[in-house]
PDB file of C-alpha atoms and ligand atoms in Angstrom:
ATOM      1  CA  MET A  19       7.972  16.639  13.250  1.00 96.00           C
ATOM      2  CA  ASN A  20       5.995  18.186  10.403  1.00 98.00           C
ATOM      3  CA  LEU A  21       4.548  15.301   8.434  1.00 98.00           C
ATOM      4  CA  LEU A  22       2.717  15.468   5.130  1.00 98.00           C
ATOM      5  CA  VAL A  23       0.568  12.438   4.363  1.00 98.00           C
ATOM      6  CA  VAL A  24      -0.466  12.412   0.718  1.00 98.00           C
ATOM      7  CA  GLY A  25      -3.628  10.325   0.462  1.00 98.00           C
ATOM      8  CA  ALA A  26      -4.835  10.918   4.026  1.00 98.00           C
ATOM      9  CA  SER A  27      -8.396  10.156   2.905  1.00 98.00           C
ATOM     10  CA  GLY A  28      -7.318   6.630   1.937  1.00 98.00           C
ATOM     11  CA  PHE A  29      -7.287   3.457   4.013  1.00 98.00           C
ATOM     12  CA  LEU A  30      -3.583   3.352   4.857  1.00 98.00           C
ATOM     13  CA  GLY A  31      -3.088   7.137   4.774  1.00 98.00           C
ATOM     14  CA  ALA A  32      -5.793   7.651   7.410  1.00 98.00           C
ATOM     15  CA  GLU A  33      -4.189   5.110   9.747  1.00 98.00           C
ATOM     16  CA  VAL A  34      -0.759   6.711   9.262  1.00 98.00           C
ATOM     17  CA  CYS A  35      -2.380  10.044  10.183  1.00 98.00           C
ATOM     18  CA  ARG A  36      -4.068   8.576  13.288  1.00 98.00           C
ATOM     19  CA  GLN A  37      -0.812   7.109  14.593  1.00 98.00           C
ATOM     20  CA  ALA A  38       1.205  10.233  13.714  1.00 98.00           C
ATOM     21  CA  VAL A  39      -1.239  12.546  15.508  1.00 98.00           C
ATOM     22  CA  ALA A  40      -1.233  10.192  18.523  1.00 98.00           C
ATOM     23  CA  ALA A  41       2.578  10.353  18.555  1.00 98.00           C
ATOM     24  CA  GLY A  42       2.423  14.160  18.734  1.00 98.00           C
ATOM     25  CA  HIS A  43       3.440  15.041  15.170  1.00 98.00           C
ATOM     26  CA  ARG A  44       1.981  17.978  13.257  1.00 98.00           C
ATOM     27  CA  VAL A  45       0.195  16.407  10.326  1.00 98.00           C
ATOM     28  CA  VAL A  46      -1.073  17.854   7.078  1.00 98.00           C
ATOM     29  CA  GLY A  47      -3.136  15.297   5.162  1.00 98.00           C
ATOM     30  CA  THR A  48      -4.273  15.513   1.557  1.00 98.00           C
ATOM     31  CA  TYR A  49      -7.466  14.278  -0.055  1.00 98.00           C
ATOM     32  CA  HIS A  50      -8.706  14.311  -3.608  1.00 98.00           C
ATOM     33  CA  SER A  51     -12.358  13.229  -3.847  1.00 96.00           C
ATOM     34  CA  ALA A  52     -13.105  12.011  -0.316  1.00 96.00           C
ATOM     35  CA  ALA A  53     -12.576  13.713   3.054  1.00 94.00           C
ATOM     36  CA  VAL A  54      -9.873  13.425   5.684  1.00 93.00           C
ATOM     37  CA  ALA A  55     -11.702  11.967   8.674  1.00 91.00           C
ATOM     38  CA  VAL A  56      -8.892  11.992  11.231  1.00 96.00           C
ATOM     39  CA  PRO A  57      -9.123  14.558  14.058  1.00 97.00           C
ATOM     40  CA  GLY A  58      -6.010  16.654  14.498  1.00 97.00           C
ATOM     41  CA  VAL A  59      -4.990  16.538  10.832  1.00 98.00           C
ATOM     42  CA  ALA A  60      -4.909  19.722   8.762  1.00 98.00           C
ATOM     43  CA  PRO A  61      -6.743  18.708   5.563  1.00 98.00           C
ATOM     44  CA  CYS A  62      -5.728  19.966   2.164  1.00 97.00           C
ATOM     45  CA  ARG A  63      -7.074  19.116  -1.298  1.00 98.00           C
ATOM     46  CA  LEU A  64      -4.452  17.971  -3.787  1.00 98.00           C
ATOM     47  CA  ASP A  65      -4.463  16.426  -7.229  1.00 98.00           C
ATOM     48  CA  VAL A  66      -1.120  14.660  -7.587  1.00 98.00           C
ATOM     49  CA  THR A  67      -1.380  14.684 -11.370  1.00 98.00           C
ATOM     50  CA  ASP A  68      -0.913  18.461 -11.142  1.00 98.00           C
ATOM     51  CA  ARG A  69       2.862  18.855 -10.820  1.00 98.00           C
ATOM     52  CA  VAL A  70       2.659  22.590 -10.119  1.00 98.00           C
ATOM     53  CA  ALA A  71       0.087  22.071  -7.336  1.00 98.00           C
ATOM     54  CA  VAL A  72       2.198  19.343  -5.706  1.00 98.00           C
ATOM     55  CA  ARG A  73       5.248  21.590  -5.757  1.00 98.00           C
ATOM     56  CA  ALA A  74       3.249  24.548  -4.388  1.00 98.00           C
ATOM     57  CA  LEU A  75       1.876  22.486  -1.478  1.00 98.00           C
ATOM     58  CA  LEU A  76       5.253  21.113  -0.455  1.00 98.00           C
ATOM     59  CA  THR A  77       6.839  24.539  -0.718  1.00 98.00           C
ATOM     60  CA  GLU A  78       4.100  25.925   1.528  1.00 98.00           C
ATOM     61  CA  VAL A  79       4.020  23.089   4.093  1.00 98.00           C
ATOM     62  CA  ARG A  80       7.809  22.467   4.104  1.00 98.00           C
ATOM     63  CA  PRO A  81       7.378  19.051   5.750  1.00 98.00           C
ATOM     64  CA  ASP A  82      10.238  17.197   7.402  1.00 98.00           C
ATOM     65  CA  ALA A  83       8.847  14.026   5.882  1.00 98.00           C
ATOM     66  CA  VAL A  84       6.296  12.915   3.315  1.00 98.00           C
ATOM     67  CA  VAL A  85       4.383   9.640   3.297  1.00 99.00           C
ATOM     68  CA  ALA A  86       3.104   9.090  -0.250  1.00 98.00           C
ATOM     69  CA  THR A  87       0.204   6.663  -0.613  1.00 98.00           C
ATOM     70  CA  PRO A  88      -1.955   7.799  -3.555  1.00 98.00           C
ATOM     71  CA  TYR A  89      -2.890   5.529  -6.397  1.00 98.00           C
ATOM     72  CA  ARG A  90      -5.805   4.730  -8.688  1.00 98.00           C
ATOM     73  CA  TYR A  91      -5.863   1.182 -10.008  1.00 97.00           C
ATOM     74  CA  ASP A  92      -6.514   2.147 -13.616  1.00 96.00           C
ATOM     75  CA  ASP A  93      -4.964   5.603 -13.734  1.00 98.00           C
ATOM     76  CA  TRP A  94      -1.318   5.834 -14.769  1.00 98.00           C
ATOM     77  CA  ALA A  95      -1.220   9.589 -14.255  1.00 98.00           C
ATOM     78  CA  VAL A  96      -2.102   9.240 -10.560  1.00 98.00           C
ATOM     79  CA  THR A  97      -0.086   6.114  -9.778  1.00 98.00           C
ATOM     80  CA  ALA A  98       3.090   6.748 -11.762  1.00 98.00           C
ATOM     81  CA  ASP A  99       3.239  10.451 -12.659  1.00 98.00           C
ATOM     82  CA  GLY A 100       1.783  11.446  -9.277  1.00 98.00           C
ATOM     83  CA  ALA A 101       4.509   9.528  -7.459  1.00 98.00           C
ATOM     84  CA  ALA A 102       7.147  11.271  -9.573  1.00 98.00           C
ATOM     85  CA  HIS A 103       5.653  14.691  -8.825  1.00 98.00           C
ATOM     86  CA  ILE A 104       5.695  14.013  -5.085  1.00 98.00           C
ATOM     87  CA  ALA A 105       9.278  12.707  -5.157  1.00 98.00           C
ATOM     88  CA  SER A 106      10.546  15.670  -7.084  1.00 98.00           C
ATOM     89  CA  ALA A 107       8.828  18.192  -4.789  1.00 98.00           C
ATOM     90  CA  ALA A 108       9.987  16.313  -1.662  1.00 98.00           C
ATOM     91  CA  ALA A 109      13.579  16.333  -2.920  1.00 98.00           C
ATOM     92  CA  GLU A 110      13.330  20.050  -3.662  1.00 98.00           C
ATOM     93  CA  VAL A 111      12.332  20.912  -0.072  1.00 98.00           C
ATOM     94  CA  GLY A 112      14.675  18.305   1.442  1.00 98.00           C
ATOM     95  CA  ALA A 113      11.913  16.173   2.957  1.00 98.00           C
ATOM     96  CA  ARG A 114      12.397  12.505   3.786  1.00 98.00           C
ATOM     97  CA  LEU A 115      10.153  10.409   1.513  1.00 98.00           C
ATOM     98  CA  VAL A 116       8.422   7.138   2.320  1.00 99.00           C
ATOM     99  CA  HIS A 117       6.784   5.962  -0.905  1.00 98.00           C
ATOM    100  CA  LEU A 118       4.152   3.203  -0.879  1.00 98.00           C
ATOM    101  CA  SER A 119       4.754   0.556  -3.500  1.00 98.00           C
ATOM    102  CA  SER A 120       3.124  -2.798  -4.125  1.00 98.00           C
ATOM    103  CA  ASP A 121       3.618  -6.510  -4.684  1.00 98.00           C
ATOM    104  CA  ALA A 122       1.596  -5.927  -7.873  1.00 98.00           C
ATOM    105  CA  LEU A 123       4.806  -5.033  -9.714  1.00 98.00           C
ATOM    106  CA  HIS A 124       5.856  -8.710  -9.621  1.00 98.00           C
ATOM    107  CA  ALA A 125       4.758 -11.278 -12.221  1.00 98.00           C
ATOM    108  CA  GLY A 126       4.429 -14.135  -9.737  1.00 98.00           C
ATOM    109  CA  ARG A 127       6.635 -17.210  -9.182  1.00 97.00           C
ATOM    110  CA  PRO A 128       6.792 -20.098  -6.705  1.00 96.00           C
ATOM    111  CA  THR A 129       9.693 -18.643  -4.687  1.00 98.00           C
ATOM    112  CA  PRO A 130       9.277 -15.573  -2.446  1.00 98.00           C
ATOM    113  CA  TYR A 131      10.379 -12.160  -3.694  1.00 98.00           C
ATOM    114  CA  LEU A 132      13.269 -10.445  -1.927  1.00 98.00           C
ATOM    115  CA  ASP A 133      13.439  -6.687  -1.285  1.00 98.00           C
ATOM    116  CA  ASP A 134      15.528  -5.838  -4.316  1.00 96.00           C
ATOM    117  CA  ASP A 135      13.973  -8.156  -6.896  1.00 98.00           C
ATOM    118  CA  VAL A 136      13.397  -6.057 -10.005  1.00 98.00           C
ATOM    119  CA  PRO A 137       9.822  -5.419 -11.147  1.00 98.00           C
ATOM    120  CA  THR A 138       8.323  -7.786 -13.733  1.00 98.00           C
ATOM    121  CA  PRO A 139       4.835  -6.306 -14.122  1.00 98.00           C
ATOM    122  CA  LEU A 140       2.069  -8.238 -15.859  1.00 96.00           C
ATOM    123  CA  HIS A 141      -0.705  -5.659 -15.992  1.00 96.00           C
ATOM    124  CA  PRO A 142      -1.012  -1.854 -16.318  1.00 97.00           C
ATOM    125  CA  TYR A 143      -1.398  -1.282 -12.568  1.00 98.00           C
ATOM    126  CA  GLY A 144       1.765  -3.273 -11.829  1.00 98.00           C
ATOM    127  CA  ALA A 145       3.558  -1.374 -14.581  1.00 98.00           C
ATOM    128  CA  ALA A 146       2.436   1.955 -13.112  1.00 98.00           C
ATOM    129  CA  LYS A 147       3.692   0.958  -9.647  1.00 98.00           C
ATOM    130  CA  ALA A 148       7.005  -0.143 -11.217  1.00 98.00           C
ATOM    131  CA  ALA A 149       7.291   3.129 -13.134  1.00 98.00           C
ATOM    132  CA  ALA A 150       6.545   5.022  -9.914  1.00 98.00           C
ATOM    133  CA  GLU A 151       9.437   3.252  -8.188  1.00 98.00           C
ATOM    134  CA  THR A 152      11.814   3.998 -11.048  1.00 98.00           C
ATOM    135  CA  ALA A 153      10.856   7.679 -11.019  1.00 98.00           C
ATOM    136  CA  VAL A 154      11.100   7.973  -7.228  1.00 98.00           C
ATOM    137  CA  ARG A 155      14.518   6.282  -7.136  1.00 98.00           C
ATOM    138  CA  ALA A 156      15.864   8.463  -9.942  1.00 98.00           C
ATOM    139  CA  VAL A 157      14.680  11.713  -8.386  1.00 97.00           C
ATOM    140  CA  ASP A 158      15.296  10.837  -4.741  1.00 97.00           C
ATOM    141  CA  PRO A 159      17.713   7.927  -4.215  1.00 97.00           C
ATOM    142  CA  GLY A 160      17.335   8.331  -0.446  1.00 98.00           C
ATOM    143  CA  ALA A 161      13.617   7.527  -0.513  1.00 98.00           C
ATOM    144  CA  VAL A 162      12.413   4.225   0.905  1.00 98.00           C
ATOM    145  CA  LEU A 163       9.984   2.258  -1.263  1.00 98.00           C
ATOM    146  CA  VAL A 164       7.650   0.210   0.905  1.00 99.00           C
ATOM    147  CA  ARG A 165       6.501  -2.802  -1.098  1.00 98.00           C
ATOM    148  CA  THR A 166       3.425  -4.169   0.554  1.00 98.00           C
ATOM    149  CA  SER A 167       0.642  -6.668  -0.086  1.00 98.00           C
ATOM    150  CA  LEU A 168      -3.094  -6.897   0.590  1.00 98.00           C
ATOM    151  CA  ILE A 169      -3.899  -4.403   3.333  1.00 98.00           C
ATOM    152  CA  VAL A 170      -6.471  -5.839   5.737  1.00 98.00           C
ATOM    153  CA  GLY A 171      -8.323  -4.522   8.778  1.00 97.00           C
ATOM    154  CA  GLU A 172     -11.769  -2.993   9.297  1.00 92.00           C
ATOM    155  CA  GLY A 173     -12.646  -0.906   6.245  1.00 95.00           C
ATOM    156  CA  SER A 174     -10.281  -2.830   3.951  1.00 98.00           C
ATOM    157  CA  LYS A 175     -11.438  -3.258   0.364  1.00 98.00           C
ATOM    158  CA  GLN A 176      -9.671  -6.643   0.346  1.00 98.00           C
ATOM    159  CA  ILE A 177     -11.838  -7.825   3.242  1.00 98.00           C
ATOM    160  CA  GLN A 178     -14.924  -6.374   1.536  1.00 98.00           C
ATOM    161  CA  LEU A 179     -14.055  -8.403  -1.571  1.00 98.00           C
ATOM    162  CA  CYS A 180     -14.001 -11.533   0.605  1.00 98.00           C
ATOM    163  CA  ARG A 181     -17.411 -10.652   2.075  1.00 97.00           C
ATOM    164  CA  ASP A 182     -18.740 -10.076  -1.445  1.00 97.00           C
ATOM    165  CA  ALA A 183     -17.408 -13.491  -2.538  1.00 98.00           C
ATOM    166  CA  LEU A 184     -19.014 -15.112   0.517  1.00 97.00           C
ATOM    167  CA  ALA A 185     -22.297 -13.565  -0.617  1.00 96.00           C
ATOM    168  CA  GLY A 186     -21.733 -14.849  -4.167  1.00 94.00           C
ATOM    169  CA  ARG A 187     -21.186 -11.377  -5.619  1.00 96.00           C
ATOM    170  CA  ALA A 188     -17.468 -11.791  -6.413  1.00 97.00           C
ATOM    171  CA  VAL A 189     -14.942 -14.549  -7.093  1.00 97.00           C
ATOM    172  CA  LEU A 190     -11.760 -15.303  -5.139  1.00 98.00           C
ATOM    173  CA  PHE A 191      -8.904 -17.124  -6.825  1.00 98.00           C
ATOM    174  CA  THR A 192      -7.601 -20.334  -5.304  1.00 97.00           C
ATOM    175  CA  ASP A 193      -4.177 -19.862  -6.912  1.00 97.00           C
ATOM    176  CA  GLU A 194      -3.533 -16.161  -6.192  1.00 97.00           C
ATOM    177  CA  ALA A 195      -1.205 -16.168  -3.169  1.00 98.00           C
ATOM    178  CA  ARG A 196      -0.383 -12.984  -1.269  1.00 98.00           C
ATOM    179  CA  CYS A 197       0.993 -11.943   2.130  1.00 98.00           C
ATOM    180  CA  PRO A 198      -1.693  -9.758   3.749  1.00 98.00           C
ATOM    181  CA  VAL A 199      -0.699  -7.171   6.318  1.00 98.00           C
ATOM    182  CA  HIS A 200      -2.827  -5.386   8.901  1.00 98.00           C
ATOM    183  CA  VAL A 201      -3.252  -1.668   8.299  1.00 98.00           C
ATOM    184  CA  THR A 202      -2.161  -0.739  11.846  1.00 98.00           C
ATOM    185  CA  ASP A 203       1.027  -2.826  11.574  1.00 98.00           C
ATOM    186  CA  LEU A 204       1.837  -1.352   8.177  1.00 98.00           C
ATOM    187  CA  ALA A 205       1.190   2.222   9.310  1.00 98.00           C
ATOM    188  CA  ALA A 206       3.417   1.693  12.358  1.00 98.00           C
ATOM    189  CA  ALA A 207       6.174   0.333  10.113  1.00 98.00           C
ATOM    190  CA  VAL A 208       5.818   3.280   7.722  1.00 98.00           C
ATOM    191  CA  LEU A 209       6.136   5.792  10.570  1.00 98.00           C
ATOM    192  CA  GLU A 210       9.103   3.929  11.997  1.00 98.00           C
ATOM    193  CA  LEU A 211      10.853   4.211   8.635  1.00 98.00           C
ATOM    194  CA  VAL A 212      10.447   7.999   8.553  1.00 98.00           C
ATOM    195  CA  PRO A 213      13.372   8.912  10.844  1.00 98.00           C
ATOM    196  CA  THR A 214      15.706   6.274   9.365  1.00 98.00           C
ATOM    197  CA  ASP A 215      17.936   6.668   6.336  1.00 97.00           C
ATOM    198  CA  LEU A 216      16.865   3.380   4.826  1.00 98.00           C
ATOM    199  CA  ALA A 217      16.690   3.737   1.042  1.00 98.00           C
ATOM    200  CA  GLY A 218      15.355   1.676  -1.842  1.00 98.00           C
ATOM    201  CA  PRO A 219      12.809  -1.127  -1.895  1.00 98.00           C
ATOM    202  CA  LEU A 220      11.773  -2.838   1.338  1.00 98.00           C
ATOM    203  CA  ASN A 221       9.166  -5.582   1.567  1.00 98.00           C
ATOM    204  CA  VAL A 222       6.737  -4.818   4.399  1.00 98.00           C
ATOM    205  CA  ALA A 223       4.027  -7.463   4.512  1.00 98.00           C
ATOM    206  CA  GLY A 224       2.788 -10.224   6.773  1.00 98.00           C
ATOM    207  CA  PRO A 225       4.636 -13.540   7.161  1.00 98.00           C
ATOM    208  CA  ASP A 226       1.668 -15.738   6.125  1.00 97.00           C
ATOM    209  CA  ALA A 227       1.106 -16.408   2.441  1.00 98.00           C
ATOM    210  CA  VAL A 228      -2.514 -17.298   1.689  1.00 98.00           C
ATOM    211  CA  SER A 229      -4.553 -17.536  -1.459  1.00 98.00           C
ATOM    212  CA  ARG A 230      -7.431 -15.116  -1.958  1.00 98.00           C
ATOM    213  CA  ALA A 231      -9.783 -18.061  -1.439  1.00 98.00           C
ATOM    214  CA  GLU A 232      -8.058 -18.976   1.847  1.00 98.00           C
ATOM    215  CA  LEU A 233      -8.366 -15.330   2.918  1.00 98.00           C
ATOM    216  CA  GLY A 234     -12.098 -15.606   2.193  1.00 98.00           C
ATOM    217  CA  LEU A 235     -12.336 -18.644   4.480  1.00 98.00           C
ATOM    218  CA  LEU A 236     -10.468 -16.805   7.253  1.00 98.00           C
ATOM    219  CA  VAL A 237     -12.891 -13.888   6.905  1.00 98.00           C
ATOM    220  CA  ALA A 238     -15.863 -16.296   7.013  1.00 97.00           C
ATOM    221  CA  ARG A 239     -14.576 -17.847  10.237  1.00 96.00           C
ATOM    222  CA  HIS A 240     -13.791 -14.429  11.734  1.00 96.00           C
ATOM    223  CA  ASP A 241     -17.196 -12.984  10.838  1.00 95.00           C
ATOM    224  CA  GLY A 242     -19.148 -16.150  11.661  1.00 95.00           C
ATOM    225  CA  LEU A 243     -20.353 -16.455   8.047  1.00 95.00           C
ATOM    226  CA  ASP A 244     -21.138 -19.680   6.205  1.00 94.00           C
ATOM    227  CA  PRO A 245     -18.072 -20.576   4.080  1.00 96.00           C
ATOM    228  CA  ALA A 246     -20.231 -22.760   1.814  1.00 94.00           C
ATOM    229  CA  GLY A 247     -21.314 -19.737  -0.211  1.00 91.00           C
ATOM    230  CA  LEU A 248     -17.751 -18.705  -1.082  1.00 96.00           C
ATOM    231  CA  LYS A 249     -17.375 -18.322  -4.836  1.00 96.00           C
ATOM    232  CA  THR A 250     -13.927 -19.396  -6.047  1.00 97.00           C
ATOM    233  CA  ALA A 251     -12.130 -20.086  -9.315  1.00 97.00           C
ATOM    234  CA  THR A 252      -8.619 -20.439 -10.660  1.00 97.00           C
ATOM    235  CA  ILE A 253      -7.071 -17.538 -12.530  1.00 96.00           C
ATOM    236  CA  ALA A 254      -7.132 -19.639 -15.710  1.00 93.00           C
ATOM    237  CA  GLU A 255     -10.806 -20.529 -15.274  1.00 95.00           C
ATOM    238  CA  ALA A 256     -11.642 -16.835 -14.949  1.00 92.00           C
ATOM    239  CA  GLY A 257      -9.611 -16.098 -18.097  1.00 92.00           C
ATOM    240  CA  VAL A 258      -7.847 -13.124 -16.537  1.00 91.00           C
ATOM    241  CA  HIS A 259      -4.219 -12.082 -16.809  1.00 90.00           C
ATOM    242  CA  ARG A 260      -2.869 -11.511 -13.315  1.00 93.00           C
ATOM    243  CA  PRO A 261       0.041 -12.636 -11.141  1.00 97.00           C
ATOM    244  CA  ALA A 262      -0.604 -15.906  -9.292  1.00 97.00           C
ATOM    245  CA  GLU A 263       1.911 -16.534  -6.504  1.00 98.00           C
ATOM    246  CA  VAL A 264       3.421 -13.324  -5.141  1.00 98.00           C
ATOM    247  CA  ARG A 265       4.938 -13.914  -1.731  1.00 98.00           C
ATOM    248  CA  LEU A 266       6.950 -11.053  -0.279  1.00 98.00           C
ATOM    249  CA  ASP A 267       9.842 -12.055   1.945  1.00 98.00           C
ATOM    250  CA  SER A 268       9.619  -9.356   4.629  1.00 98.00           C
ATOM    251  CA  SER A 269      12.232 -10.839   6.947  1.00 98.00           C
ATOM    252  CA  ARG A 270      14.554  -7.837   6.563  1.00 98.00           C
ATOM    253  CA  ALA A 271      11.822  -5.397   7.621  1.00 98.00           C
ATOM    254  CA  ALA A 272      10.755  -7.712  10.452  1.00 97.00           C
ATOM    255  CA  GLY A 273      14.340  -7.741  11.734  1.00 97.00           C
ATOM    256  CA  LEU A 274      14.856  -3.981  11.356  1.00 97.00           C
ATOM    257  CA  LEU A 275      11.588  -2.645  12.744  1.00 98.00           C
ATOM    258  CA  ARG A 276      10.015  -2.712  16.173  1.00 97.00           C
ATOM    259  CA  ALA A 277       6.548  -2.761  14.574  1.00 97.00           C
ATOM    260  CA  ARG A 278       5.307  -6.327  14.527  1.00 97.00           C
ATOM    261  CA  LEU A 279       4.023  -7.503  11.170  1.00 98.00           C
ATOM    262  CA  ARG A 280       1.407 -10.043  12.172  1.00 98.00           C
ATOM    263  CA  GLY A 281       0.395 -12.895   9.935  1.00 98.00           C
ATOM    264  CA  VAL A 282      -3.152 -12.878   8.629  1.00 98.00           C
ATOM    265  CA  THR A 283      -4.061 -16.076  10.485  1.00 97.00           C
ATOM    266  CA  GLU A 284      -3.294 -14.241  13.749  1.00 97.00           C
ATOM    267  CA  VAL A 285      -5.026 -11.043  12.585  1.00 97.00           C
ATOM    268  CA  LEU A 286      -8.220 -12.909  11.659  1.00 96.00           C
ATOM    269  CA  ALA A 287      -8.122 -15.459  14.496  1.00 94.00           C
TER     270      ALA A 287
HETATM  271  N1  LIG B 305      -4.935  -1.741  -0.513  1.00 81.06           N
HETATM  272  C1  LIG B 305      -4.111  -2.764  -0.746  1.00 81.06           C
HETATM  273  O1  LIG B 305      -4.455  -3.925  -0.509  1.00 81.06           O
HETATM  274  C2  LIG B 305      -2.718  -2.480  -1.275  1.00 81.06           C
HETATM  275  C3  LIG B 305      -1.902  -3.567  -1.616  1.00 81.06           C
HETATM  276  C4  LIG B 305      -0.597  -3.298  -2.045  1.00 81.06           C
HETATM  277  C5  LIG B 305      -0.138  -1.998  -2.143  1.00 81.06           C
HETATM  278  N2  LIG B 305      -0.971  -0.981  -1.831  1.00 81.06           N
HETATM  279  C6  LIG B 305      -0.471   0.394  -1.961  1.00 81.06           C
HETATM  280  O2  LIG B 305      -0.686   1.058  -0.721  1.00 81.06           O
HETATM  281  C7  LIG B 305      -1.025   2.425  -0.958  1.00 81.06           C
HETATM  282  C8  LIG B 305      -2.269   2.797  -0.172  1.00 81.06           C
HETATM  283  O3  LIG B 305      -3.355   1.971  -0.539  1.00 81.06           O
HETATM  284  P1  LIG B 305      -4.811   2.208   0.068  1.00 81.06           P
HETATM  285  O4  LIG B 305      -5.546   0.929  -0.041  1.00 81.06           O
HETATM  286  O5  LIG B 305      -4.697   2.881   1.378  1.00 81.06           O
HETATM  287  O6  LIG B 305      -5.415   3.208  -0.998  1.00 81.06           O
HETATM  288  P2  LIG B 305      -6.829   3.943  -1.000  1.00 81.06           P
HETATM  289  O7  LIG B 305      -7.580   3.681   0.246  1.00 81.06           O
HETATM  290  O8  LIG B 305      -7.516   3.635  -2.299  1.00 81.06           O
HETATM  291  O9  LIG B 305      -6.402   5.472  -1.014  1.00 81.06           O
HETATM  292  C9  LIG B 305      -5.868   6.044  -2.164  1.00 81.06           C
HETATM  293  C10 LIG B 305      -5.584   7.491  -1.883  1.00 81.06           C
HETATM  294  O10 LIG B 305      -5.134   8.100  -3.100  1.00 81.06           O
HETATM  295  C11 LIG B 305      -5.808   9.345  -3.224  1.00 81.06           C
HETATM  296  N3  LIG B 305      -5.850   9.774  -4.604  1.00 81.06           N
HETATM  297  C12 LIG B 305      -6.443   9.168  -5.651  1.00 81.06           C
HETATM  298  N4  LIG B 305      -6.340   9.926  -6.757  1.00 81.06           N
HETATM  299  C13 LIG B 305      -5.667  11.046  -6.389  1.00 81.06           C
HETATM  300  C14 LIG B 305      -5.236  12.201  -7.073  1.00 81.06           C
HETATM  301  N5  LIG B 305      -5.464  12.389  -8.382  1.00 81.06           N
HETATM  302  N6  LIG B 305      -4.567  13.138  -6.374  1.00 81.06           N
HETATM  303  C15 LIG B 305      -4.309  12.973  -5.050  1.00 81.06           C
HETATM  304  N7  LIG B 305      -4.677  11.895  -4.351  1.00 81.06           N
HETATM  305  C16 LIG B 305      -5.362  10.942  -5.017  1.00 81.06           C
HETATM  306  C17 LIG B 305      -7.188   9.069  -2.673  1.00 81.06           C
HETATM  307  O11 LIG B 305      -7.848  10.289  -2.398  1.00 81.06           O
HETATM  308  P3  LIG B 305      -9.482  10.389  -2.419  1.00 81.06           P
HETATM  309  O12 LIG B 305      -9.991   9.115  -1.824  1.00 81.06           O
HETATM  310  O13 LIG B 305      -9.748  11.594  -1.571  1.00 81.06           O
HETATM  311  O14 LIG B 305      -9.879  10.550  -3.838  1.00 81.06           O
HETATM  312  C18 LIG B 305      -6.838   8.283  -1.431  1.00 81.06           C
HETATM  313  O15 LIG B 305      -6.490   9.141  -0.382  1.00 81.06           O
HETATM  314  C19 LIG B 305      -1.133   2.580  -2.472  1.00 81.06           C
HETATM  315  O16 LIG B 305       0.025   3.209  -2.949  1.00 81.06           O
HETATM  316  C20 LIG B 305      -1.237   1.177  -3.009  1.00 81.06           C
HETATM  317  O17 LIG B 305      -0.658   1.048  -4.288  1.00 81.06           O
HETATM  318  C21 LIG B 305      -2.254  -1.188  -1.401  1.00 81.06           C
END
């Protein structure tokens, strides 16, 4: 299979590339400001905010499938418009699209979110991810939208945040619950979705819901660090506006896919 991974220089994109190359696929991987560090991947610079460039690349590569991971937390043009550009170009060349979405499009509530719960974004990043989904679904109704949560594993910025909080350089919220997933499990799930015709939103996250502060304690235990230094607060104490409890119910994905989505307590045991 000819696979195009958009965002191959990113954390998840690189792991998708590694597993795809290992499985014998021909992989073209894009980068924007960093480099593609995965052997066997044909690297290609792409700015997804440039609609013409996205279309030109897909027309040239003619992939069978596209895995779309790019985002910038505070950049609507990358996160929302970029996703729309990729979807439109993928539809034009008839490529299967796996689009990476996020639990950040939910406002937070005590009960878990199901696959097809509609977005209720609280902040601009969540709104951009919601807009990306709407654009992708409109342009390419056959695309699958992988809604995931904190991506952990070596090199994860979520794990780095925990280490920073353990060193007193950052704060972890005690009331911000998420369902972390390991990058290798998520990448395997993403690749497994490529040859299917599954369409629309699908939650793909780990089964364990933990608060950011609990994740920090798991990292402390895993790394052999003193948990006493962990800096924590509640969302209200920090005076920020962000979703508190966002638990993704990934039971449908867990039942459909061979890839095992391990809980974070197992991952960081
Ligand atoms: N990380 C998490 O915990 C988490 C949680 C939920 C959902 N997600 C979703 O999962 C996906 C992957 O996340 P990640 O953590 O792997 O992201 P990441 O490591 O930050 O990688 C982001 C990728 O986007 C690329 N990119 C940024 N601006 C671009 C532009 N203008 N044109 C083209 N590419 C551009 C980056 O390229 P350069 O680095 O080369 O600039 C990089 O390859 C995202 O869609 C994110 O919303 C992530």
